[in-house]
Each structure stands twice: as structure tokens, then as C-alpha cells.
mmCIF file with all atom_site columns, C-alpha atoms in Angstrom:
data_model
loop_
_atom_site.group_PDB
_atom_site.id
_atom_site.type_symbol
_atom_site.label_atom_id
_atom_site.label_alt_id
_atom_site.label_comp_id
_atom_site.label_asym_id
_atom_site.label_entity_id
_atom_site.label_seq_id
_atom_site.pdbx_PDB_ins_code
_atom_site.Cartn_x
_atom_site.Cartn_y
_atom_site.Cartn_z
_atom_site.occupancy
_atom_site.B_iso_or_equiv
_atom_site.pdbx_formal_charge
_atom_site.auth_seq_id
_atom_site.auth_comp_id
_atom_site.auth_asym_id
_atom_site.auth_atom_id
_atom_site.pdbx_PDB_model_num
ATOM 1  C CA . UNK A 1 1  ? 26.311  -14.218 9.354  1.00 0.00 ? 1  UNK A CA 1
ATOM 2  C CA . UNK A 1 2  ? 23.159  -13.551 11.783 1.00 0.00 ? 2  UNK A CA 1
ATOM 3  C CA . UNK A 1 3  ? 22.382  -10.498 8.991  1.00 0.00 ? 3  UNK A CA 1
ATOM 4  C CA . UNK A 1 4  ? 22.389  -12.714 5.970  1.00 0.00 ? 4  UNK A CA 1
ATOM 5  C CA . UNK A 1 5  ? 19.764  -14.505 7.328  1.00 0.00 ? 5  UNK A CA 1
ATOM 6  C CA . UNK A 1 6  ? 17.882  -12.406 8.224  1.00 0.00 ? 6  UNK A CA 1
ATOM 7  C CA . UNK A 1 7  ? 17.840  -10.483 4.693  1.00 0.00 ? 7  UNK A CA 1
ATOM 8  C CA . UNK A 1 8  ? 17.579  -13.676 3.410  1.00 0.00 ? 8  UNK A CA 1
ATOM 9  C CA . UNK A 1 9  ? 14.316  -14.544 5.600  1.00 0.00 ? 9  UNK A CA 1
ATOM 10 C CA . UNK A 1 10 ? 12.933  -10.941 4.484  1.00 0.00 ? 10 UNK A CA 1
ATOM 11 C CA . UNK A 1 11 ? 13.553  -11.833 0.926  1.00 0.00 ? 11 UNK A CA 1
ATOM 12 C CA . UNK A 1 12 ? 11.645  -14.646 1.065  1.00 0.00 ? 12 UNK A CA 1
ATOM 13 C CA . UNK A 1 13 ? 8.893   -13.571 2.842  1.00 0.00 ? 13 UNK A CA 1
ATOM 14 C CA . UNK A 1 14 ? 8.993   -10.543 0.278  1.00 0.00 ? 14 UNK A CA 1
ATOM 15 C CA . UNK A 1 15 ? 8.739   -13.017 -2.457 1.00 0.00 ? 15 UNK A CA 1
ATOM 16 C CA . UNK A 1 16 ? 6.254   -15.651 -1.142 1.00 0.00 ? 16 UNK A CA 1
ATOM 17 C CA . UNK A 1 17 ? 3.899   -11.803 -0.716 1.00 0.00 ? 17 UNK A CA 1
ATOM 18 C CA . UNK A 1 18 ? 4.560   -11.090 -4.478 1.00 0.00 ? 18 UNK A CA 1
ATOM 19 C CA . UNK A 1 19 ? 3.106   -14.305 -5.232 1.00 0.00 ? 19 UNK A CA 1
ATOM 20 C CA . UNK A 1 20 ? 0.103   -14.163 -3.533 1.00 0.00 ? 20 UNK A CA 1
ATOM 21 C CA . UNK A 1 21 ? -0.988  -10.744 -4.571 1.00 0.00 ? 21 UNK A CA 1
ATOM 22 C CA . UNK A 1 22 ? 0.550   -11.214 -7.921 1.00 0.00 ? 22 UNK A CA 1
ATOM 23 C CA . UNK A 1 23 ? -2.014  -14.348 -8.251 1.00 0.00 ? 23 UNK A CA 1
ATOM 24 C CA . UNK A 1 24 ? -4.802  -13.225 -5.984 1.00 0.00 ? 24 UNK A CA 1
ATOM 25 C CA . UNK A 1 25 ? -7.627  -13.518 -8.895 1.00 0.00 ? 25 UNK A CA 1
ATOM 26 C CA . UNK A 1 26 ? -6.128  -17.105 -9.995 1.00 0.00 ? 26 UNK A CA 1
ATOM 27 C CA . UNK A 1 27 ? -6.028  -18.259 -6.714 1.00 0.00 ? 27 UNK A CA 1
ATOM 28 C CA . UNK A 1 28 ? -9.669  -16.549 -5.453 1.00 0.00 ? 28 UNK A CA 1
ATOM 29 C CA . UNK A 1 29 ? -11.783 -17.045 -8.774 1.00 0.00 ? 29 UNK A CA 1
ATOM 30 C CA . UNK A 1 30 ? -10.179 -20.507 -9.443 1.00 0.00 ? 30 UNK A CA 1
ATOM 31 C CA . UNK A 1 31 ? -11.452 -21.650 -6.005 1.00 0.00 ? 31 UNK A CA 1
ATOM 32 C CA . UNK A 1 32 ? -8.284  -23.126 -4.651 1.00 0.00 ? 32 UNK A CA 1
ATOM 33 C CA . UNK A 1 33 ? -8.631  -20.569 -1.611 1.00 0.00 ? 33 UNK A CA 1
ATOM 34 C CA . UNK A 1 34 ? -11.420 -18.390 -0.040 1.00 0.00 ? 34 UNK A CA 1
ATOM 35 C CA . UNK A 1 35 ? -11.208 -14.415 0.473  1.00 0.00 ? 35 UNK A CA 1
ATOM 36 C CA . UNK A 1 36 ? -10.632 -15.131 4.041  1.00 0.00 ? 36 UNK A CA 1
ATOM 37 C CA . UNK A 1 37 ? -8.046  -17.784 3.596  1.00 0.00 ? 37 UNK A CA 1
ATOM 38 C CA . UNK A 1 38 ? -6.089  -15.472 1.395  1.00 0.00 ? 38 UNK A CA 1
ATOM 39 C CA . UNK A 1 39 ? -6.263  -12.675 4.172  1.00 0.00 ? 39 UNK A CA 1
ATOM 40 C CA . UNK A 1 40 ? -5.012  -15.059 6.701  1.00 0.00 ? 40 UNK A CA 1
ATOM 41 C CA . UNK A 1 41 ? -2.054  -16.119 4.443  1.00 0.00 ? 41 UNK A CA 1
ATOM 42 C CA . UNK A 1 42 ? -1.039  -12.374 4.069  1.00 0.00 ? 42 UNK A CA 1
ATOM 43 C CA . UNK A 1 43 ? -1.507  -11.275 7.634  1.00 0.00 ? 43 UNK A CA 1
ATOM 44 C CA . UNK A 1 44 ? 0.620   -14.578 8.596  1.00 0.00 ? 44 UNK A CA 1
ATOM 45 C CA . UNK A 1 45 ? 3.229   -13.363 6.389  1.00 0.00 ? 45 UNK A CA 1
ATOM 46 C CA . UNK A 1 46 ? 3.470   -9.994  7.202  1.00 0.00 ? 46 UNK A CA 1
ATOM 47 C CA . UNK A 1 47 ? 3.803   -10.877 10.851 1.00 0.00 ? 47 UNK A CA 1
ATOM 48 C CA . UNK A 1 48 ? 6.588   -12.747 10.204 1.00 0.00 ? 48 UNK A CA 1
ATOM 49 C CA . UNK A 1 49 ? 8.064   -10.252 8.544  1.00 0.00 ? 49 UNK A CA 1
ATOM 50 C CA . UNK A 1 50 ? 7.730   -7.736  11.336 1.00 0.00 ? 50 UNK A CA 1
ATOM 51 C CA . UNK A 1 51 ? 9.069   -10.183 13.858 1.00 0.00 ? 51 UNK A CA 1
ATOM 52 C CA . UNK A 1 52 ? 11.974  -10.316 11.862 1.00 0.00 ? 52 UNK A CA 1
ATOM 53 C CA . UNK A 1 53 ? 12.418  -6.667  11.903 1.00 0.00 ? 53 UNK A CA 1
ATOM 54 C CA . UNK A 1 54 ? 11.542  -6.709  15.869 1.00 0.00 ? 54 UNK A CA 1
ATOM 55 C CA . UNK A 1 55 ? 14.494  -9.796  16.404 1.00 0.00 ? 55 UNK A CA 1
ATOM 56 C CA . UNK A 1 56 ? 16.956  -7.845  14.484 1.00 0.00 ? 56 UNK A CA 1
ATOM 57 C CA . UNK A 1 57 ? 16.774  -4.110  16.202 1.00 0.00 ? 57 UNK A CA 1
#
């Protein structure tokens, strides 16, 4: 059960990433976040994607 959720937490951290980068010019050039917000979203992200990986070794 502990595995599901933790594919299931990757998934949608995998998914939330997509977005961003898949909008990154929407979301930049329309204003509703700076270059450095955008970074912080991703780094935030990807760290709690690694500390998923780091829980489940």
C-alpha cells in the first residue's frame, strides 16, 4: 500500500512539472508569474520528488 503512494505522489509531481514547462511562455509572457517565481516552483517540485525517492530506498 506504502508503494502506491508513493508512485502515486511521483505521478503527480510528474504531472504538476509537465504543466509548468508545458505552459512556461503562457504563464511568463502573460505575467501571472515572474522568471524567478517559475524557477522556485520547479526547484520546489523537484525536491519533492527526490525526497520521495530518498523516503522510499
Amino acid at each position: 500500500m506504502s508503494n502506491l503512494k508513493g508512485l502515486n505522489d511521483r505521478v503527480e509531481l510528474l504531472e504538476e512539472l509537465r504543466f509548468y514547462f508545458r505552459h512556461e511562455k503562457e504563464l511568463l509572457h502573460g505575467g501571472f508569474m515572474t522568471e524567478s517565481d517559475f524557477l522556485k516552483i520547479i526547484e520546489a517540485i523537484i525536491r519533492e520528488y527526490a525526497a520521495i525517492l530518498l523516503i522510499e530506498k
